[in-house]
Amino acid sequence: MKEHVLKTNCLTKTYHGVNVLQGVSVTLEAGRIYGLIGQNGAGKTTLMRIAAGLTFPTDGSIELFGKSGDADLQAERKRLGCMIEYPGLIPYMTALENLKYHRLIRGIPSKTIENELLALVGLDNTGNKKAKDFSLGMKQRLGIAIALLGDPELLILDEPINGLDPLGVVEIRNLLCKLCEERNMTILISSHNLPELYQVATDYIIIHQGTIKKSITLRELEESCKHHILIGCDQPEKLISVIEMQLGTTNYKVMPDKTVKLYDYLDDKELVARTIFGNGIVITDYTIQGDTLENYFISVIGGGRNV
Amino acid sequence: MYNLIRADLFKMGKSSVVKVLFGITSFSAVIMAVMAYMIAKGKLDPGMAGIGFMFSDIDMISILGAVIAGVFICGDFDNKTIHDAVACGCSRGSILVSKAIVLFCALIFILLPYIITTVIALSTGSKFSMGSVGVGFLNILTQESGTACMASVFFKLLITTLTLIIVYAAQLSLCIPFAVIFKKPVLVVAVYYGITILFAQITRLRNSFPMFESIFSCMPF
């Protein structure tokens, strides 16, 4: 059984009578990268803040590394690193000094860790430049370095690629993947950049108006988003036979409602239609389907499909 | 909590605000001593004692102490470093206590010029006077100057210094909840300074109303 790093049970948070989170139950397993997707005000940051102990839930419970209760949660939070909303930097300090300050707070004795982390996030050549003079991207990098202090087992990052240049985005993406693979780190990451999130996350949690709309793995998402010809007909068995024998492909999937998803011949739809008709099969549905993560997200939260 | 204190002391060491405030108190301490010396010598009108009082520790600390509390604590809310402390497993109580301890360390640091100036002034054996407005270190200068430089005077100075530090620390402790509530340094300074002025006026009622006497006997004001 996989270890649950973070588990929330019917989490509710109310601000001034408005439910920001309503009965949110999520479970994060070790060594996976979770992409938290939602519109502005959907409750992403509130969920992260509750996990980090920055705010308390109105109702529901939270478990960190299998522990619950205020004292245990507080102790277990030493095992997490986070950057929520924007990085907590002291403006008149350099990158190295900022890291030292946060290292001291965590009581980490190693003095080399600061330079190692700065090198890891690509800030090793900032010298005496103060944090107040950093670009947004540099601040984000430093925030990530701070979050990585103490080798956390759970990393919570809220919009970490905001303000990063394209190269920086790739570097941070590679870094997160490396951390997950090499250190079995669990990462909860929120971003509005869905194509970017698609390249880094192994699981997705879609949150909308304070409720979890969908929790889906990358494989399930790819399955849902993969472009295909959806064929509905009166003789599904015969259709499968035609696809295999006459079209010569096994790259299809029969759905529970007996419709068939054909992943080949997307550029030659007419051939497929002609072949099926030629075998006397009556087609009830024949559509091209498949989404990007954006469209999938929009469809899940109840917007128009294929917007 | 030890880690939090170490981190905050490191942060304070890097802050230019504390250094600037130290410079201001150094300048003020010298001005205070010079004015007290000149008034005693008759080179300055005793009516200037009111202005001299403005440079005294009690007046400066009520402003600068609040500035430190405001900048130091509110700054942590502004740049969210206080959130990081919570998120890495520090309790809110320990964060608050550590802030208070570091604030009092900073208070001692900015009080140092007054302590040093008073010691030097008393060592000269010259007469200093700031009239009836002398409180705090100014009072020590006024009361003890001109007397023989004896060990008992310095012992008295040491005890008074410690007492003053405790009193200032107790007074400034009010800034901590203000900083947590208001989260804006300007508000902390304004409200705290307003309260100190208000209390200074109310203390005059101590002799008329026993109730005020009993209330103020429990307060650092």
XYZ file of C-alpha atoms in Angstrom:
528
model
C 0.000 0.000 0.000
C 1.359 3.383 -1.013
C 2.062 5.949 1.653
C -0.335 8.845 1.767
C 1.649 12.026 2.041
C -1.351 14.313 2.305
C -4.939 13.354 2.829
C -7.813 15.737 3.315
C -11.227 14.621 4.379
C -14.279 16.773 3.608
C -12.287 19.960 4.031
C -14.394 23.087 4.207
C -13.208 26.641 4.529
C -15.491 29.614 4.912
C -14.422 33.243 4.626
C -17.019 35.804 5.686
C -19.863 33.382 5.034
C -18.556 32.348 1.615
C -17.529 28.730 1.183
C -14.128 28.821 -0.466
C -13.709 25.075 -0.064
C -16.586 22.653 0.257
C -16.027 19.053 1.284
C -12.649 18.731 -0.406
C -11.197 15.247 -0.135
C -7.898 14.587 -1.858
C -5.159 12.044 -1.320
C -1.603 12.558 -2.462
C 0.649 9.537 -2.787
C 4.403 9.602 -2.385
C 6.621 10.205 -5.393
C 4.028 11.755 -7.671
C 3.580 15.220 -9.111
C 0.055 16.541 -8.692
C -1.154 19.370 -10.867
C -3.832 21.416 -9.136
C -5.959 23.084 -11.777
C -8.658 25.632 -11.207
C -9.817 29.096 -12.121
C -8.942 32.140 -10.055
C -10.827 31.857 -6.781
C -11.457 28.126 -7.236
C -9.807 27.360 -3.892
C -6.361 26.149 -5.001
C -4.368 28.491 -2.809
C -6.713 27.993 0.160
C -6.216 24.235 -0.085
C -2.456 24.747 -0.187
C -2.564 27.191 2.712
C -4.479 24.698 4.845
C -1.964 21.970 4.005
C 0.873 24.316 4.985
C -0.850 25.318 8.232
C -1.236 28.954 7.221
C -4.961 28.844 7.752
C -7.293 26.491 9.540
C -10.171 24.602 7.970
C -13.683 25.507 9.079
C -14.601 21.855 8.934
C -13.044 18.558 7.912
C -9.683 17.074 8.698
C -6.231 16.844 7.263
C -3.548 14.181 7.547
C 0.120 14.722 6.794
C 2.269 11.615 6.425
C -0.463 9.658 8.140
C -0.624 11.959 11.161
C -3.455 14.231 12.201
C -4.108 16.470 15.194
C -2.603 19.920 15.680
C 0.608 18.894 17.444
C 1.390 16.054 15.041
C 0.575 18.163 12.006
C 2.893 20.871 13.251
C 5.689 18.338 13.679
C 5.060 16.772 10.276
C 5.173 20.162 8.568
C 8.925 20.105 9.054
C 8.857 17.552 6.228
C 7.278 19.908 3.734
C 8.515 22.827 1.720
C 6.252 25.371 0.163
C 6.003 28.491 -1.875
C 2.468 29.805 -1.742
C 1.255 32.885 -3.630
C 4.666 34.557 -3.848
C 8.038 33.764 -2.336
C 8.763 35.033 1.172
C 11.927 37.014 0.597
C 13.639 39.671 2.657
C 14.199 42.478 0.142
C 17.417 43.886 1.577
C 19.186 40.539 1.601
C 21.009 38.741 -1.192
C 19.886 35.333 -2.440
C 22.513 33.648 -0.281
C 21.489 35.617 2.816
C 17.827 34.868 2.233
C 18.621 31.185 2.055
C 20.741 31.439 5.187
C 17.872 33.120 7.047
C 15.472 30.345 6.095
C 18.120 27.702 6.832
C 18.504 29.135 10.332
C 14.737 29.050 10.873
C 14.719 25.374 9.973
C 17.785 24.717 12.124
C 19.730 23.129 9.271
C 23.426 23.039 10.228
C 24.868 22.523 6.716
C 26.413 25.741 5.441
C 27.066 24.422 1.936
C 23.401 23.779 1.234
C 22.796 27.415 0.309
C 25.287 27.393 -2.565
C 24.091 23.972 -3.691
C 20.496 25.144 -3.873
C 21.410 28.393 -5.601
C 23.246 26.372 -8.224
C 20.285 24.022 -8.518
C 17.870 26.847 -9.353
C 20.383 28.783 -11.452
C 20.977 31.692 -9.098
C 24.584 30.961 -8.229
C 25.896 34.055 -9.987
C 23.704 36.719 -8.392
C 26.510 37.896 -6.084
C 25.594 40.878 -3.936
C 22.411 41.700 -5.789
C 19.598 42.254 -3.293
C 16.352 40.328 -3.556
C 14.437 43.595 -4.093
C 16.354 44.042 -7.371
C 15.532 40.548 -8.616
C 13.230 39.984 -11.557
C 10.011 38.077 -10.904
C 11.575 34.968 -12.389
C 14.607 35.228 -10.125
C 12.343 35.666 -7.110
C 10.427 32.559 -8.130
C 13.664 30.603 -8.453
C 14.798 31.775 -5.038
C 11.393 30.887 -3.592
C 11.761 27.383 -4.984
C 15.274 27.134 -3.522
C 13.886 28.157 -0.110
C 11.115 25.586 -0.424
C 13.737 22.943 -1.146
C 15.685 23.666 2.051
C 15.791 20.631 4.282
C 15.060 18.194 1.462
C 11.264 18.181 1.933
C 9.207 15.097 1.188
C 6.222 17.149 0.115
C 6.734 20.238 -1.978
C 3.827 22.645 -2.383
C 4.282 25.191 -5.152
C 1.683 27.773 -6.059
C 2.225 29.127 -9.571
C 5.989 28.478 -9.504
C 6.590 29.267 -13.171
C 4.974 32.705 -13.043
C 7.365 35.227 -14.507
C 9.913 32.675 -15.659
C 11.441 32.999 -19.098
C 10.999 30.040 -21.494
C 14.389 28.611 -20.584
C 13.598 29.043 -16.893
C 10.315 27.185 -17.362
C 12.145 24.248 -18.902
C 14.791 24.299 -16.159
C 12.222 24.328 -13.369
C 10.197 21.631 -15.086
C 13.273 19.419 -15.379
C 14.218 20.171 -11.781
C 10.783 19.152 -10.477
C 10.810 15.935 -12.495
C 14.324 15.173 -11.252
C 13.357 15.810 -7.621
C 10.364 13.534 -7.968
C 12.347 10.747 -9.591
C 15.557 10.897 -7.609
C 14.268 11.830 -4.177
C 10.791 10.323 -4.410
C 9.490 13.792 -3.588
C 5.765 14.423 -3.780
C 4.939 17.700 -5.457
C 1.665 19.581 -5.422
C 1.834 22.300 -8.021
C -0.766 24.756 -9.187
C -0.466 26.595 -12.449
C -2.593 28.354 -14.992
C -0.157 27.291 -17.654
C -1.892 24.020 -18.465
C 0.318 22.926 -21.376
C 3.277 23.325 -19.044
C 1.515 21.453 -16.258
C 0.725 18.698 -18.758
C 4.444 18.152 -19.242
C 5.304 17.854 -15.579
C 2.390 16.380 -13.615
C 1.650 12.693 -13.183
C -1.776 13.348 -11.681
C -4.292 16.142 -11.972
C -6.784 17.513 -9.496
C -9.386 19.797 -11.001
C -10.990 22.133 -8.516
C -13.885 24.423 -9.284
C -15.810 26.729 -6.967
C -14.325 25.042 -3.918
C -15.109 21.468 -4.873
C -12.972 18.785 -6.446
C -14.449 18.106 -9.851
C -12.030 15.452 -10.960
C -8.907 13.611 -9.858
C -7.266 11.925 -12.790
C -3.912 10.342 -13.588
C -1.849 11.382 -16.574
C -2.614 8.065 -18.273
C -6.354 8.533 -17.787
C -6.083 12.093 -18.989
C -4.171 11.076 -22.094
C -6.775 8.442 -22.697
C -9.500 11.041 -22.437
C -7.666 13.644 -24.467
C -6.260 11.412 -27.205
C -7.751 12.271 -30.577
C -9.858 9.496 -32.023
C -12.849 8.697 -34.180
C -15.778 7.786 -32.001
C -17.980 5.316 -33.808
C -21.389 4.244 -32.624
C -23.236 1.554 -34.581
C -25.880 -1.191 -34.445
C -23.377 -4.056 -34.744
C -20.327 -3.381 -32.563
C -18.906 -6.915 -32.920
C -19.000 -6.699 -36.696
C -17.488 -3.195 -36.534
C -14.523 -4.529 -34.558
C -14.066 -7.291 -37.060
C -14.100 -4.779 -39.921
C -11.609 -2.538 -38.161
C -9.219 -5.411 -37.548
C -9.621 -7.329 -40.798
C -10.213 -4.628 -43.347
C -8.615 -1.543 -41.845
C -5.793 -3.636 -40.399
C -5.471 -1.945 -36.995
C -5.927 -2.948 -33.387
C -5.451 0.596 -32.155
C -9.013 1.002 -30.929
C -10.919 0.743 -27.692
C -14.444 -0.490 -27.037
C -16.213 1.653 -24.510
C -18.746 0.368 -21.966
C -21.593 1.823 -24.055
C -20.331 -0.296 -27.012
C -19.066 2.719 -28.917
C -15.614 2.292 -30.396
C -12.743 4.742 -30.179
C -10.507 4.357 -33.212
C -7.126 6.025 -32.775
C -5.858 5.475 -36.349
C -7.064 6.857 -39.670
C -7.668 10.323 -38.267
C -6.419 11.738 -41.572
C -8.486 9.346 -43.637
C -11.928 9.447 -42.067
C -13.694 8.951 -45.387
C -11.972 5.579 -45.892
C -13.126 4.405 -42.478
C -16.705 5.577 -43.122
C -16.783 3.969 -46.574
C -15.421 0.673 -45.245
C -17.980 0.534 -42.446
C -20.865 1.434 -44.766
C -19.631 -1.067 -47.320
C -20.039 -3.813 -44.752
C -23.665 -2.914 -44.109
C -23.128 -1.447 -40.661
C -25.474 1.382 -39.686
C -23.514 4.160 -38.043
C -25.309 6.005 -35.234
C -22.397 8.199 -34.220
C -19.285 9.241 -36.096
C -17.312 12.087 -34.575
C -13.748 13.179 -34.114
C -12.988 13.611 -30.451
C -9.993 14.458 -28.319
C -8.931 17.399 -26.230
C -6.110 19.466 -25.015
C -5.753 19.720 -21.244
C -7.337 23.167 -21.469
C -10.404 21.850 -23.225
C -10.588 18.881 -20.915
C -10.450 21.236 -17.929
C -13.146 23.471 -19.420
C -15.372 20.479 -20.096
C -14.893 19.172 -16.541
C -15.765 22.454 -14.879
C -18.869 22.692 -16.990
C -17.836 25.036 -19.777
C -18.513 24.335 -23.445
C -16.652 21.363 -24.910
C -13.910 22.085 -27.431
C -14.015 25.756 -26.712
C 12.419 28.863 19.134
C 16.210 29.094 19.384
C 16.371 28.739 15.582
C 13.816 31.505 15.123
C 15.749 33.844 17.413
C 19.022 33.090 15.609
C 17.391 33.688 12.246
C 15.788 36.952 13.347
C 19.029 38.204 14.895
C 20.754 37.417 11.607
C 18.043 39.289 9.746
C 18.273 42.256 12.088
C 22.028 42.337 11.643
C 21.500 42.747 7.912
C 18.842 45.416 8.284
C 19.847 49.011 7.716
C 16.869 50.215 9.794
C 18.442 49.106 13.082
C 21.746 50.684 12.096
C 20.042 53.966 11.197
C 18.106 53.936 14.478
C 21.331 53.242 16.346
C 22.818 56.280 14.621
C 19.816 58.394 15.616
C 19.980 57.321 19.276
C 23.761 57.904 19.303
C 23.239 61.416 17.981
C 20.331 62.050 20.368
C 22.258 60.748 23.385
C 25.129 63.126 22.658
C 22.766 66.070 22.091
C 20.944 65.222 25.335
C 24.186 65.148 27.314
C 25.545 68.322 25.701
C 22.321 70.224 26.366
C 22.188 68.995 29.976
C 25.817 70.075 30.387
C 25.217 73.510 28.883
C 22.091 74.113 30.944
C 24.007 73.185 34.093
C 26.806 75.537 33.068
C 24.304 78.313 32.424
C 25.298 78.520 28.743
C 21.849 77.451 27.678
C 18.513 78.747 28.858
C 16.835 76.231 31.273
C 13.709 76.797 29.186
C 15.407 74.675 26.529
C 15.034 71.644 28.799
C 11.814 70.750 26.983
C 13.718 70.461 23.713
C 16.450 68.526 25.483
C 13.822 66.091 26.715
C 12.915 65.362 23.092
C 16.368 63.825 22.688
C 16.089 61.784 25.875
C 15.853 58.009 25.891
C 12.264 57.902 27.127
C 11.069 60.011 24.216
C 13.260 58.419 21.575
C 12.487 54.864 22.611
C 8.747 55.452 22.528
C 9.135 56.406 18.851
C 12.106 54.384 17.667
C 11.160 51.290 19.651
C 7.792 51.331 17.952
C 9.517 51.849 14.603
C 11.634 48.741 15.183
C 8.610 46.709 16.268
C 6.640 47.976 13.285
C 9.316 47.423 10.674
C 10.579 44.194 12.167
C 7.269 42.409 12.767
C 5.043 44.011 10.117
C 7.833 43.519 7.580
C 7.598 39.781 8.158
C 3.903 39.899 7.311
C 4.605 42.037 4.251
C 7.249 39.786 2.786
C 5.568 36.613 4.074
C 8.615 35.297 5.886
C 6.385 34.740 8.915
C 4.281 32.398 6.770
C 7.358 30.355 5.965
C 8.099 29.966 9.653
C 4.559 28.650 10.242
C 4.711 26.385 7.208
C 7.935 24.747 8.338
C 6.397 23.658 11.607
C 7.049 26.519 14.041
C 4.147 27.245 16.364
C 2.561 30.677 16.269
C 3.291 31.081 19.974
C 6.997 30.389 19.594
C 7.171 32.777 16.644
C 5.580 35.519 18.734
C 7.837 34.920 21.738
C 10.952 34.821 19.558
C 9.919 38.105 17.928
C 9.491 39.637 21.379
C 12.929 38.443 22.495
C 14.641 39.765 19.365
C 12.722 43.028 19.657
C 14.059 43.468 23.181
C 17.597 42.663 21.985
C 17.170 45.427 19.407
C 15.867 47.718 22.128
C 18.993 47.141 24.201
C 21.102 47.805 21.094
C 19.519 51.185 20.403
C 19.656 52.047 24.125
C 23.407 51.417 24.212
C 24.363 54.966 23.158
C 22.393 56.354 26.117
C 24.043 53.930 28.532
C 27.526 54.700 27.174
C 26.921 58.463 27.070
C 25.610 58.460 30.641
C 28.606 56.456 31.878
C 31.039 58.784 30.089
C 29.215 61.893 31.327
C 29.214 60.697 34.923
C 32.889 59.780 34.646
C 33.820 63.352 33.757
C 32.601 64.588 37.134
C 30.916 67.556 35.456
C 27.481 68.805 36.426
C 24.518 68.015 34.166
C 20.993 69.264 34.557
C 17.793 69.014 32.637
C 15.602 70.346 35.402
C 12.351 68.658 36.278
C 11.879 66.966 32.897
C 14.718 64.534 33.489
C 13.477 60.971 33.309
C 15.313 57.769 32.517
C 18.996 58.193 31.784
C 18.495 61.954 31.771
C 17.376 61.672 35.369
C 20.500 59.713 36.298
C 22.583 62.421 34.642
C 20.742 65.165 36.506
C 20.736 63.411 39.872
C 24.142 61.780 40.003
C 26.362 64.140 38.030
C 28.846 66.230 39.931
C 29.093 63.740 42.741
C 32.239 61.784 43.325
C 32.689 58.993 40.862
C 32.169 56.063 43.168
C 31.442 52.396 42.676
C 28.066 52.890 44.347
C 27.071 55.379 41.637
C 27.923 52.926 38.895
C 26.125 50.140 40.721
C 23.131 52.449 40.927
C 23.535 53.181 37.224
C 23.657 49.469 36.434
C 20.504 48.744 38.432
C 18.724 51.740 36.907
C 19.798 50.692 33.426
C 18.462 47.183 33.931
C 15.234 48.564 35.375
C 14.856 50.966 32.478
C 15.420 48.186 29.958
C 12.713 46.122 31.656
C 10.359 49.112 31.719
C 10.984 49.963 28.054
C 10.634 46.303 27.104
C 7.335 46.125 28.984
C 6.108 49.316 27.332
C 7.154 48.169 23.871
C 5.558 44.770 24.329
C 2.358 46.592 23.462
C 3.729 47.051 19.949
C 3.789 43.293 19.340
C 0.013 42.763 19.342
C -0.354 46.074 17.467
C 2.042 44.857 14.778
C 0.234 41.537 14.503
C -3.160 43.239 14.281
C -2.391 46.299 12.140
C 0.381 44.776 10.004
C 1.416 48.328 9.017
C 4.473 49.966 10.665
C 3.007 53.485 10.369
C -0.091 52.468 12.309
C 1.976 50.720 14.980
C 4.140 53.805 15.532
C 1.190 56.203 15.492
C -1.013 54.181 17.852
C 1.809 53.343 20.236
C 3.075 56.925 20.387
C -0.482 58.132 20.907
C -0.913 55.715 23.787
C 2.346 56.763 25.456
C 1.335 60.431 25.246
C -2.138 59.603 26.550
C -0.732 57.627 29.459
C 1.739 60.414 30.218
C -1.245 62.779 30.611
C -3.349 60.317 32.556
C -0.534 59.637 35.048
C -1.050 63.216 36.290
C -4.364 62.035 37.695
C -2.641 59.524 39.924
C -2.538 61.858 42.883
C -6.184 62.893 42.515
C -7.752 59.514 41.921
C -6.625 56.452 43.884
C -8.063 54.260 41.125
C -5.507 55.599 38.625
C -2.800 55.167 41.210
C -3.593 51.482 41.589
C -3.936 50.975 37.810
C -0.661 52.698 36.976
C 1.200 50.891 39.729
C 0.612 47.714 37.692
C 1.684 49.251 34.371
C 5.053 50.140 32.891
C 3.821 53.615 31.889
